[in-house]
C-alpha cells in the first residue's frame, strides 16, 4: 500500500463521511489491500478477498463516491480486518 492508498484509507474512515473522495481512489485502495475485481453488467462491480464479497455500483456521471458508498467501503474494509 503506497502513501496515496493510506491517504484514501484515512479519508474513508473519517467522520463525518466525505462526499468528495473519487471512486477510482477507493477501487485502487481495495485492489492494493488484495481484493480481486469482478466486473458486472453496467456500472456493477464486486470485490472479493478471502471469500468476503462486496458489491457496488460505480457512481456516474460524477467521479466522486456517494456517502453511502464510502460507508459501505468502510464496512467492507473492517470486515477484512483493515483499519487505519
JSON list of C-alpha atoms in Angstrom, two decimals:
[
{"chain": "A", "resi": 1, "resn": "UNK", "atom": "CA", "xyz": [0.00, 0.00, 0.00]},
{"chain": "A", "resi": 2, "resn": "UNK", "atom": "CA", "xyz": [1.51, 3.33, -1.03]},
{"chain": "A", "resi": 3, "resn": "UNK", "atom": "CA", "xyz": [1.00, 6.77, 0.51]},
{"chain": "A", "resi": 4, "resn": "UNK", "atom": "CA", "xyz": [-1.95, 7.60, -1.76]},
{"chain": "A", "resi": 5, "resn": "UNK", "atom": "CA", "xyz": [-3.72, 4.42, -0.65]},
{"chain": "A", "resi": 6, "resn": "UNK", "atom": "CA", "xyz": [-3.04, 5.26, 3.01]},
{"chain": "A", "resi": 7, "resn": "UNK", "atom": "CA", "xyz": [-4.46, 8.75, 2.49]},
{"chain": "A", "resi": 8, "resn": "UNK", "atom": "CA", "xyz": [-7.60, 7.28, 0.90]},
{"chain": "A", "resi": 9, "resn": "UNK", "atom": "CA", "xyz": [-7.90, 4.85, 3.82]},
{"chain": "A", "resi": 10, "resn": "UNK", "atom": "CA", "xyz": [-7.79, 7.78, 6.26]},
{"chain": "A", "resi": 11, "resn": "UNK", "atom": "CA", "xyz": [-10.48, 9.63, 4.28]},
{"chain": "A", "resi": 12, "resn": "UNK", "atom": "CA", "xyz": [-12.74, 6.55, 4.18]},
{"chain": "A", "resi": 13, "resn": "UNK", "atom": "CA", "xyz": [-12.53, 6.24, 7.98]},
{"chain": "A", "resi": 14, "resn": "UNK", "atom": "CA", "xyz": [-13.01, 9.97, 8.67]},
{"chain": "A", "resi": 15, "resn": "UNK", "atom": "CA", "xyz": [-16.24, 11.21, 10.27]},
{"chain": "A", "resi": 16, "resn": "UNK", "atom": "CA", "xyz": [-18.34, 12.87, 9.01]},
{"chain": "A", "resi": 17, "resn": "UNK", "atom": "CA", "xyz": [-18.24, 10.76, 5.87]},
{"chain": "A", "resi": 18, "resn": "UNK", "atom": "CA", "xyz": [-16.68, 12.57, 2.92]},
{"chain": "A", "resi": 19, "resn": "UNK", "atom": "CA", "xyz": [-18.62, 13.08, -0.28]},
{"chain": "A", "resi": 20, "resn": "UNK", "atom": "CA", "xyz": [-15.59, 14.25, -2.23]},
{"chain": "A", "resi": 21, "resn": "UNK", "atom": "CA", "xyz": [-13.43, 11.13, -2.47]},
{"chain": "A", "resi": 22, "resn": "UNK", "atom": "CA", "xyz": [-13.06, 9.80, -6.01]},
{"chain": "A", "resi": 23, "resn": "UNK", "atom": "CA", "xyz": [-14.42, 6.32, -6.60]},
{"chain": "A", "resi": 24, "resn": "UNK", "atom": "CA", "xyz": [-11.25, 5.39, -8.54]},
{"chain": "A", "resi": 25, "resn": "UNK", "atom": "CA", "xyz": [-9.22, 6.02, -5.36]},
{"chain": "A", "resi": 26, "resn": "UNK", "atom": "CA", "xyz": [-11.45, 3.65, -3.37]},
{"chain": "A", "resi": 27, "resn": "UNK", "atom": "CA", "xyz": [-11.12, 0.99, -6.09]},
{"chain": "A", "resi": 28, "resn": "UNK", "atom": "CA", "xyz": [-7.34, 1.41, -6.10]},
{"chain": "A", "resi": 29, "resn": "UNK", "atom": "CA", "xyz": [-7.27, 1.06, -2.30]},
{"chain": "A", "resi": 30, "resn": "UNK", "atom": "CA", "xyz": [-9.32, -2.15, -2.39]},
{"chain": "A", "resi": 31, "resn": "UNK", "atom": "CA", "xyz": [-7.03, -3.63, -5.06]},
{"chain": "A", "resi": 32, "resn": "UNK", "atom": "CA", "xyz": [-3.96, -2.56, -3.04]},
{"chain": "A", "resi": 33, "resn": "UNK", "atom": "CA", "xyz": [-5.19, -4.49, 0.00]},
{"chain": "A", "resi": 34, "resn": "UNK", "atom": "CA", "xyz": [-5.57, -7.62, -2.12]},
{"chain": "A", "resi": 35, "resn": "UNK", "atom": "CA", "xyz": [-9.13, -7.55, -3.44]},
{"chain": "A", "resi": 36, "resn": "UNK", "atom": "CA", "xyz": [-9.98, -9.03, -6.81]},
{"chain": "A", "resi": 37, "resn": "UNK", "atom": "CA", "xyz": [-12.30, -7.02, -9.08]},
{"chain": "A", "resi": 38, "resn": "UNK", "atom": "CA", "xyz": [-15.23, -8.87, -10.62]},
{"chain": "A", "resi": 39, "resn": "UNK", "atom": "CA", "xyz": [-16.87, -6.76, -13.32]},
{"chain": "A", "resi": 40, "resn": "UNK", "atom": "CA", "xyz": [-20.64, -6.98, -13.57]},
{"chain": "A", "resi": 41, "resn": "UNK", "atom": "CA", "xyz": [-23.07, -5.58, -16.07]},
{"chain": "A", "resi": 42, "resn": "UNK", "atom": "CA", "xyz": [-23.29, -1.83, -16.48]},
{"chain": "A", "resi": 43, "resn": "UNK", "atom": "CA", "xyz": [-21.78, 0.01, -13.54]},
{"chain": "A", "resi": 44, "resn": "UNK", "atom": "CA", "xyz": [-21.91, -3.01, -11.19]},
{"chain": "A", "resi": 45, "resn": "UNK", "atom": "CA", "xyz": [-18.60, -4.15, -9.71]},
{"chain": "A", "resi": 46, "resn": "UNK", "atom": "CA", "xyz": [-17.79, -6.69, -6.99]},
{"chain": "A", "resi": 47, "resn": "UNK", "atom": "CA", "xyz": [-14.69, -7.00, -4.87]},
{"chain": "A", "resi": 48, "resn": "UNK", "atom": "CA", "xyz": [-13.60, -10.34, -3.40]},
{"chain": "A", "resi": 49, "resn": "UNK", "atom": "CA", "xyz": [-10.95, -11.18, -0.86]},
{"chain": "A", "resi": 50, "resn": "UNK", "atom": "CA", "xyz": [-10.69, -14.34, 1.26]},
{"chain": "A", "resi": 51, "resn": "UNK", "atom": "CA", "xyz": [-14.31, -15.27, 0.48]},
{"chain": "A", "resi": 52, "resn": "UNK", "atom": "CA", "xyz": [-15.68, -11.87, 1.51]},
{"chain": "A", "resi": 53, "resn": "UNK", "atom": "CA", "xyz": [-17.57, -10.25, -1.36]},
{"chain": "A", "resi": 54, "resn": "UNK", "atom": "CA", "xyz": [-18.96, -6.72, -1.55]},
{"chain": "A", "resi": 55, "resn": "UNK", "atom": "CA", "xyz": [-20.95, -5.32, -4.45]},
{"chain": "A", "resi": 56, "resn": "UNK", "atom": "CA", "xyz": [-21.04, -1.68, -5.56]},
{"chain": "A", "resi": 57, "resn": "UNK", "atom": "CA", "xyz": [-22.38, 0.44, -8.39]},
{"chain": "A", "resi": 58, "resn": "UNK", "atom": "CA", "xyz": [-19.77, 2.80, -9.78]},
{"chain": "A", "resi": 59, "resn": "UNK", "atom": "CA", "xyz": [-21.03, 6.38, -9.49]},
{"chain": "A", "resi": 60, "resn": "UNK", "atom": "CA", "xyz": [-21.91, 8.14, -12.71]},
{"chain": "A", "resi": 61, "resn": "UNK", "atom": "CA", "xyz": [-21.79, 10.67, -14.22]},
{"chain": "A", "resi": 62, "resn": "UNK", "atom": "CA", "xyz": [-19.84, 12.12, -11.26]},
{"chain": "A", "resi": 63, "resn": "UNK", "atom": "CA", "xyz": [-16.39, 10.73, -10.33]},
{"chain": "A", "resi": 64, "resn": "UNK", "atom": "CA", "xyz": [-16.94, 11.14, -6.59]},
{"chain": "A", "resi": 65, "resn": "UNK", "atom": "CA", "xyz": [-18.30, 8.30, -4.49]},
{"chain": "A", "resi": 66, "resn": "UNK", "atom": "CA", "xyz": [-21.60, 8.90, -2.73]},
{"chain": "A", "resi": 67, "resn": "UNK", "atom": "CA", "xyz": [-21.50, 8.97, 1.06]},
{"chain": "A", "resi": 68, "resn": "UNK", "atom": "CA", "xyz": [-23.33, 5.64, 1.33]},
{"chain": "A", "resi": 69, "resn": "UNK", "atom": "CA", "xyz": [-20.69, 4.06, -0.94]},
{"chain": "A", "resi": 70, "resn": "UNK", "atom": "CA", "xyz": [-17.90, 5.37, 1.29]},
{"chain": "A", "resi": 71, "resn": "UNK", "atom": "CA", "xyz": [-19.69, 3.93, 4.35]},
{"chain": "A", "resi": 72, "resn": "UNK", "atom": "CA", "xyz": [-20.10, 0.58, 2.56]},
{"chain": "A", "resi": 73, "resn": "UNK", "atom": "CA", "xyz": [-16.41, 0.56, 1.61]},
{"chain": "A", "resi": 74, "resn": "UNK", "atom": "CA", "xyz": [-15.52, 1.32, 5.25]},
{"chain": "A", "resi": 75, "resn": "UNK", "atom": "CA", "xyz": [-17.69, -1.56, 6.48]},
{"chain": "A", "resi": 76, "resn": "UNK", "atom": "CA", "xyz": [-16.12, -3.91, 3.93]},
{"chain": "A", "resi": 77, "resn": "UNK", "atom": "CA", "xyz": [-12.60, -2.90, 4.96]},
{"chain": "A", "resi": 78, "resn": "UNK", "atom": "CA", "xyz": [-13.50, -3.51, 8.62]},
{"chain": "A", "resi": 79, "resn": "UNK", "atom": "CA", "xyz": [-14.80, -7.00, 7.71]},
{"chain": "A", "resi": 80, "resn": "UNK", "atom": "CA", "xyz": [-11.45, -7.63, 6.01]},
{"chain": "A", "resi": 81, "resn": "UNK", "atom": "CA", "xyz": [-9.61, -6.50, 9.16]},
{"chain": "A", "resi": 82, "resn": "UNK", "atom": "CA", "xyz": [-8.16, -3.37, 7.54]},
{"chain": "A", "resi": 83, "resn": "UNK", "atom": "CA", "xyz": [-8.31, -0.13, 9.50]},
{"chain": "A", "resi": 84, "resn": "UNK", "atom": "CA", "xyz": [-6.02, 2.90, 9.67]}
]
